Coordinates of C-alpha atoms in Angstrom, one line a residue:
M378 CA 64.9 -41.3 109.6
P379 CA 67.8 -40.9 107.2
S380 CA 69.7 -43.8 105.8
V381 CA 73.3 -44.0 107.1
I382 CA 75.9 -46.2 105.4
A383 CA 79.4 -46.7 106.8
I384 CA 82.1 -48.1 104.6
D385 CA 85.6 -49.1 105.8
A386 CA 88.8 -49.2 103.9
K387 CA 88.4 -52.9 103.1
G388 CA 85.1 -52.1 101.3
R389 CA 82.9 -53.6 103.9
V390 CA 79.5 -51.9 104.0
D391 CA 77.4 -51.4 107.2
R392 CA 73.8 -50.3 106.5
T393 CA 72.6 -50.5 110.1
R394 CA 74.0 -47.2 111.3
T395 CA 71.9 -44.2 112.5
L396 CA 72.7 -40.5 113.1
Q397 CA 73.4 -41.4 116.7
D398 CA 76.3 -43.6 115.6
I399 CA 78.1 -41.0 113.5
P400 CA 80.1 -39.3 116.3
G401 CA 82.0 -42.6 116.8
L402 CA 82.7 -43.0 113.1
I403 CA 83.3 -39.6 111.7
G404 CA 86.7 -39.1 113.2
Q405 CA 88.1 -42.4 111.8
P406 CA 90.3 -41.7 108.7
D407 CA 89.5 -45.2 107.2
R408 CA 85.7 -44.7 107.2
L409 CA 83.4 -43.3 104.6
L410 CA 79.9 -42.1 105.6
W411 CA 76.9 -41.7 103.3
V412 CA 73.8 -40.0 104.9
D413 CA 70.7 -40.0 102.7
F414 CA 67.4 -38.3 103.4
E415 CA 64.3 -39.4 101.5
H416 CA 62.5 -36.3 102.7
P417 CA 63.9 -32.9 103.5
P418 CA 65.6 -33.0 106.9
T419 CA 64.0 -31.3 109.8
A420 CA 65.5 -28.3 111.6
D421 CA 66.8 -30.5 114.4
Q422 CA 68.4 -32.9 111.9
L423 CA 70.1 -30.0 110.1
A424 CA 71.4 -28.7 113.4
R425 CA 72.7 -32.2 114.2
L426 CA 74.4 -32.5 110.8
G427 CA 76.1 -29.2 111.3
E428 CA 77.5 -30.4 114.6
L429 CA 78.6 -33.8 113.3
F430 CA 80.2 -32.6 110.0
D431 CA 81.2 -29.1 111.1
L432 CA 79.2 -27.5 108.3
P433 CA 77.6 -24.0 108.5
A434 CA 73.8 -23.7 108.6
R435 CA 73.8 -21.7 105.3
T436 CA 75.4 -24.7 103.5
L437 CA 73.0 -27.2 105.0
L438 CA 70.0 -25.1 104.0
H439 CA 70.6 -26.3 100.5
L440 CA 69.3 -29.7 101.6
V441 CA 65.8 -28.3 102.1
K442 CA 65.6 -25.4 99.6
Q443 CA 64.2 -25.6 96.1
H444 CA 66.8 -25.0 93.4
R445 CA 65.8 -23.6 90.0
G446 CA 68.2 -25.8 88.0
P447 CA 71.4 -27.8 88.2
R448 CA 74.3 -26.2 90.0
A449 CA 77.7 -26.8 91.5
V450 CA 79.2 -24.6 94.3
R451 CA 82.6 -25.1 96.0
F452 CA 82.3 -24.3 99.7
L453 CA 85.1 -24.2 102.2
K454 CA 84.5 -27.6 103.6
C455 CA 82.5 -29.4 100.9
R456 CA 81.0 -29.2 97.5
L457 CA 77.3 -28.6 96.7
V458 CA 76.0 -30.3 93.5
V459 CA 72.4 -30.3 92.5
I460 CA 71.3 -32.5 89.6
F461 CA 67.9 -33.7 88.6
D462 CA 66.3 -37.1 88.1
V463 CA 63.6 -37.2 85.3
G464 CA 60.5 -39.3 84.5
L465 CA 57.6 -39.3 82.1
D466 CA 54.1 -39.0 83.2
P467 CA 51.3 -39.7 80.6
H468 CA 49.3 -36.6 81.9
D469 CA 51.9 -34.2 83.3
G470 CA 54.7 -34.8 80.9
V471 CA 58.3 -34.5 82.2
Q472 CA 58.6 -34.7 86.0
T473 CA 61.9 -33.6 87.6
S474 CA 63.2 -34.5 91.1
E475 CA 66.1 -32.7 92.8
L476 CA 69.0 -34.7 93.9
V477 CA 71.1 -32.6 96.3
H478 CA 74.7 -33.6 97.3
L479 CA 77.1 -32.3 99.9
I480 CA 80.4 -33.9 99.0
G481 CA 83.2 -33.9 101.6
E482 CA 86.5 -35.6 101.8
N483 CA 85.2 -38.7 103.6
Y484 CA 81.4 -38.2 103.6
L485 CA 78.5 -37.7 101.3
I486 CA 75.1 -36.2 102.4
T487 CA 72.2 -36.5 99.9
T488 CA 68.5 -35.7 99.7
H489 CA 66.0 -37.0 97.2
P490 CA 62.2 -37.1 97.0
P491 CA 60.4 -40.4 97.4
Q492 CA 59.4 -40.6 93.7
S493 CA 63.1 -40.8 92.7
N494 CA 64.9 -44.1 93.2
V495 CA 68.2 -43.2 91.6
I496 CA 70.1 -42.7 94.9
P497 CA 68.6 -45.8 96.6
L498 CA 69.6 -47.9 93.6
A499 CA 73.1 -46.4 93.7
A500 CA 73.4 -47.2 97.4
Q501 CA 72.5 -50.8 96.7
A502 CA 75.4 -51.1 94.2
I503 CA 78.2 -49.6 96.2
E504 CA 79.8 -52.9 97.2
V505 CA 80.4 -53.7 93.6
E506 CA 81.5 -50.1 92.7
I507 CA 84.0 -50.0 95.6
A508 CA 85.4 -53.3 94.7
T509 CA 85.8 -52.1 91.1
F510 CA 86.9 -48.5 91.5
G511 CA 88.4 -48.2 95.0
Y512 CA 87.7 -46.7 98.4
T513 CA 86.8 -43.0 97.9
V514 CA 83.8 -40.7 98.1
S515 CA 84.1 -40.3 94.3
T516 CA 83.0 -43.9 93.9
L517 CA 79.8 -43.1 95.7
T518 CA 79.1 -40.1 93.5
Y519 CA 80.0 -42.1 90.4
S520 CA 77.4 -44.8 91.4
I521 CA 74.8 -42.0 91.5
L522 CA 75.8 -40.6 88.1
D523 CA 75.8 -44.0 86.6
Q524 CA 72.2 -44.7 87.8
L525 CA 71.1 -41.2 86.7
V526 CA 72.4 -41.5 83.1
G527 CA 70.8 -44.9 82.9
R528 CA 67.5 -43.3 83.9
Y529 CA 68.0 -40.7 81.2
D530 CA 68.6 -43.4 78.6
T531 CA 65.3 -45.1 79.7
V532 CA 63.4 -41.8 79.3
I533 CA 64.9 -41.1 75.9
G534 CA 64.1 -44.6 74.8
Q535 CA 60.4 -44.1 75.7
I536 CA 60.3 -40.8 73.8
Q537 CA 62.1 -42.4 70.8
G538 CA 59.4 -45.1 70.7
E539 CA 56.7 -42.4 70.7
V540 CA 58.4 -40.5 67.9
D541 CA 58.6 -43.6 65.8
Q542 CA 54.9 -44.4 66.3
L543 CA 54.0 -40.8 65.6
R544 CA 56.1 -40.8 62.4
Q545 CA 54.2 -43.9 61.1
R546 CA 50.8 -42.4 62.0
I547 CA 51.5 -39.2 60.2
L548 CA 53.1 -40.7 57.1
Q549 CA 50.8 -43.7 56.7
H550 CA 47.5 -42.5 58.1
H551 CA 47.8 -38.6 58.0
E552 CA 46.2 -38.4 61.4
S553 CA 45.3 -34.9 62.5
E554 CA 45.6 -35.9 66.2
G555 CA 49.3 -36.3 65.5
V556 CA 49.8 -32.5 65.5
D557 CA 49.0 -32.3 69.2
D558 CA 51.5 -35.1 69.9
I559 CA 54.1 -33.2 67.9
Y560 CA 53.8 -30.1 70.2
R561 CA 53.7 -32.3 73.3
L562 CA 56.9 -34.2 72.3
N563 CA 58.6 -30.9 71.4
Q564 CA 57.8 -29.6 74.8
Q565 CA 59.1 -32.7 76.6
L566 CA 62.3 -32.8 74.6
G567 CA 62.9 -29.1 75.4
E568 CA 62.4 -29.7 79.1
L569 CA 64.7 -32.7 79.1
R570 CA 67.5 -30.8 77.3
Q571 CA 67.1 -27.9 79.8
V572 CA 67.8 -30.3 82.6
M573 CA 70.5 -32.4 81.0
S574 CA 72.6 -29.9 79.2
P575 CA 73.8 -28.0 82.3
E576 CA 74.6 -31.3 84.1
E577 CA 77.2 -32.2 81.5
A578 CA 79.4 -29.4 82.9
L579 CA 78.7 -30.5 86.5
I580 CA 80.1 -34.1 86.3
G581 CA 83.6 -32.8 87.2
S582 CA 82.2 -31.3 90.4
M583 CA 80.9 -34.8 91.5
H584 CA 84.5 -35.8 92.3
S585 CA 85.7 -36.0 95.9
P586 CA 87.6 -32.9 97.0
Q587 CA 90.5 -35.4 97.3
S588 CA 90.3 -36.4 93.7
A589 CA 94.0 -37.3 93.7
S590 CA 93.1 -40.5 95.5
E591 CA 91.0 -41.7 92.6
T592 CA 92.1 -44.7 90.6
P593 CA 92.7 -44.4 86.8
D594 CA 89.7 -46.7 86.3
L595 CA 87.4 -44.4 88.2
T596 CA 88.7 -41.4 86.3
D597 CA 87.9 -43.3 83.1
A598 CA 84.5 -44.2 84.4
F599 CA 83.6 -40.6 85.1
Q600 CA 84.7 -39.8 81.5
D601 CA 82.6 -42.6 80.2
V602 CA 79.5 -41.2 82.0
S603 CA 80.2 -37.8 80.6
I604 CA 80.3 -39.2 77.1
D605 CA 77.1 -41.1 77.7
L606 CA 75.4 -37.9 78.8
Q607 CA 76.7 -36.1 75.7
T608 CA 75.3 -38.9 73.6
T609 CA 71.9 -38.6 75.3
I610 CA 71.8 -34.8 74.7
G611 CA 72.7 -35.4 71.1
S612 CA 69.8 -37.9 70.8
I613 CA 67.5 -35.2 72.2
D614 CA 68.6 -32.7 69.6
Q615 CA 68.2 -35.3 66.8
M616 CA 64.7 -36.2 68.0
A617 CA 63.7 -32.6 68.3
N618 CA 64.8 -32.0 64.7
L619 CA 62.8 -35.1 63.6
V620 CA 59.7 -34.0 65.4
S621 CA 59.9 -30.5 63.9
G622 CA 60.3 -32.2 60.5
L623 CA 57.2 -34.3 61.1
L624 CA 55.2 -31.1 61.6
D625 CA 56.5 -29.8 58.2
T626 CA 55.7 -33.2 56.7
Y627 CA 52.2 -33.2 58.1
E628 CA 51.5 -29.7 56.8
S629 CA 52.9 -30.7 53.4
L630 CA 50.7 -33.8 53.2
K631 CA 47.6 -31.8 54.2
S632 CA 48.4 -29.2 51.6
D633 CA 48.7 -31.9 49.0
A634 CA 45.4 -33.4 50.1
L635 CA 43.8 -29.9 49.9
N636 CA 45.2 -29.3 46.4
L637 CA 43.8 -32.7 45.3
L638 CA 40.4 -31.9 46.7
V639 CA 40.4 -28.5 44.8
K640 CA 41.3 -30.3 41.6
R641 CA 38.5 -32.8 42.0
L642 CA 36.0 -30.1 42.8
T643 CA 37.2 -28.2 39.7
V644 CA 36.7 -31.3 37.5
L645 CA 33.3 -31.9 39.0
S646 CA 32.4 -28.2 38.3
I647 CA 33.5 -28.5 34.7
M648 CA 31.5 -31.8 34.3
L649 CA 28.4 -30.2 35.7
A650 CA 28.8 -27.1 33.6
L651 CA 29.2 -29.1 30.4
V652 CA 26.5 -31.5 31.3
A653 CA 24.2 -28.6 31.9
L654 CA 24.8 -27.3 28.3
I655 CA 22.6 -30.0 26.9
P656 CA 19.3 -29.1 28.7
A657 CA 20.3 -25.5 28.3
L658 CA 20.5 -25.8 24.5
F659 CA 17.8 -28.4 23.9
G660 CA 15.5 -28.2 26.9
I661 CA 14.7 -30.9 29.3
S662 CA 13.7 -33.2 26.5
I663 CA 15.1 -33.4 23.0
N664 CA 11.9 -33.5 20.9
D665 CA 11.7 -32.2 17.4
P666 CA 8.6 -32.8 15.1
S667 CA 10.9 -33.9 12.2
W668 CA 12.5 -36.6 14.4
P669 CA 11.2 -40.2 14.1
F670 CA 10.0 -40.5 17.7
R671 CA 6.8 -39.0 19.0
T672 CA 7.0 -39.1 22.8
G673 CA 9.2 -36.9 25.1
Y674 CA 10.5 -40.0 27.0
V675 CA 12.9 -40.8 24.2
G676 CA 14.1 -37.2 24.4
Y677 CA 14.7 -37.5 28.1
A678 CA 16.8 -40.6 27.4
L679 CA 18.9 -38.8 24.8
N680 CA 19.4 -35.9 27.3
V681 CA 20.7 -38.3 30.0
L682 CA 22.9 -40.2 27.5
G683 CA 24.4 -36.9 26.2
M684 CA 25.1 -35.7 29.7
A685 CA 26.7 -39.0 30.7
L686 CA 28.9 -39.0 27.6
L687 CA 30.1 -35.4 28.3
G688 CA 30.7 -36.2 32.0
W689 CA 32.7 -39.3 31.1
L690 CA 34.7 -37.3 28.6
V691 CA 35.7 -34.7 31.2
W692 CA 36.6 -37.5 33.7
I693 CA 38.9 -39.1 31.1
V694 CA 40.6 -35.8 30.3
A695 CA 41.1 -35.0 34.0
R696 CA 42.7 -38.4 34.6
R697 CA 45.0 -38.1 31.7
I698 CA 46.3 -34.7 32.8
G699 CA 46.8 -36.0 36.4
W700 CA 44.1 -34.0 38.2
I701 CA 42.4 -37.3 39.3
K702 CA 44.4 -40.4 40.2

């Protein structure tokens, strides 16, 4: 069953109503109605809504259809606004949930999936919002926008924490696994921007058709939400640039590490080549009849000593020219 909330001109909220109570309430000019569906309404419920609010079936079908993105449409008797709640799943990435609104002069009809709690949270706060911003449908839609932008801030904060951790991992530990996280974060940021960017232009459509009845404080509150959303989108762009820069940084660090490895291998090759000169010139044992020693073991020792001295000399030279640190 849908949730039905009735609000009178004094700001008193009645949450005990059902669809059966709407006929006695809808004709009252000092009454606001908010009908919310946690699941798509059935065909019978759509037909009942059409009778109660005098809405055509084509308009009501938007409550059950899947929309490809945010949108705002002005119909003859109401406005349709589709926005999206977002969440982060550790396995599936960004998850989006459609929030569909039919906004009339004195009513609001919404649908949302069970995994999204933006609209229920907004419904819990309407007493405070009406006391602050006045008795109008725009107050109800503002409450939804305020909760939604707060959700966006939470998601952006989670991604910001991941970006900071990834930056430390790449710069301090040069983790190769960080590359996969870079691509994942880039994808998530792109999906979030694709959802949020169009919604910035839809905030104006969330006003009541009788927007002239809004208080200046409510108009300012809508403007504040718009600025918050712009700031959130700006944060997404900044993090996307930072994540892309981390990939360049990682590739640069790996390139430096590869160059250092090549230099060390070059030094090692030179050392081995020079060391091999001694046995190549004198044989495996330095042993000449005119020399004072008679056994080949002393010659072996001299060979080893000569090779060690040459290797040490090459190592010192490599360190002085900066090939080995």
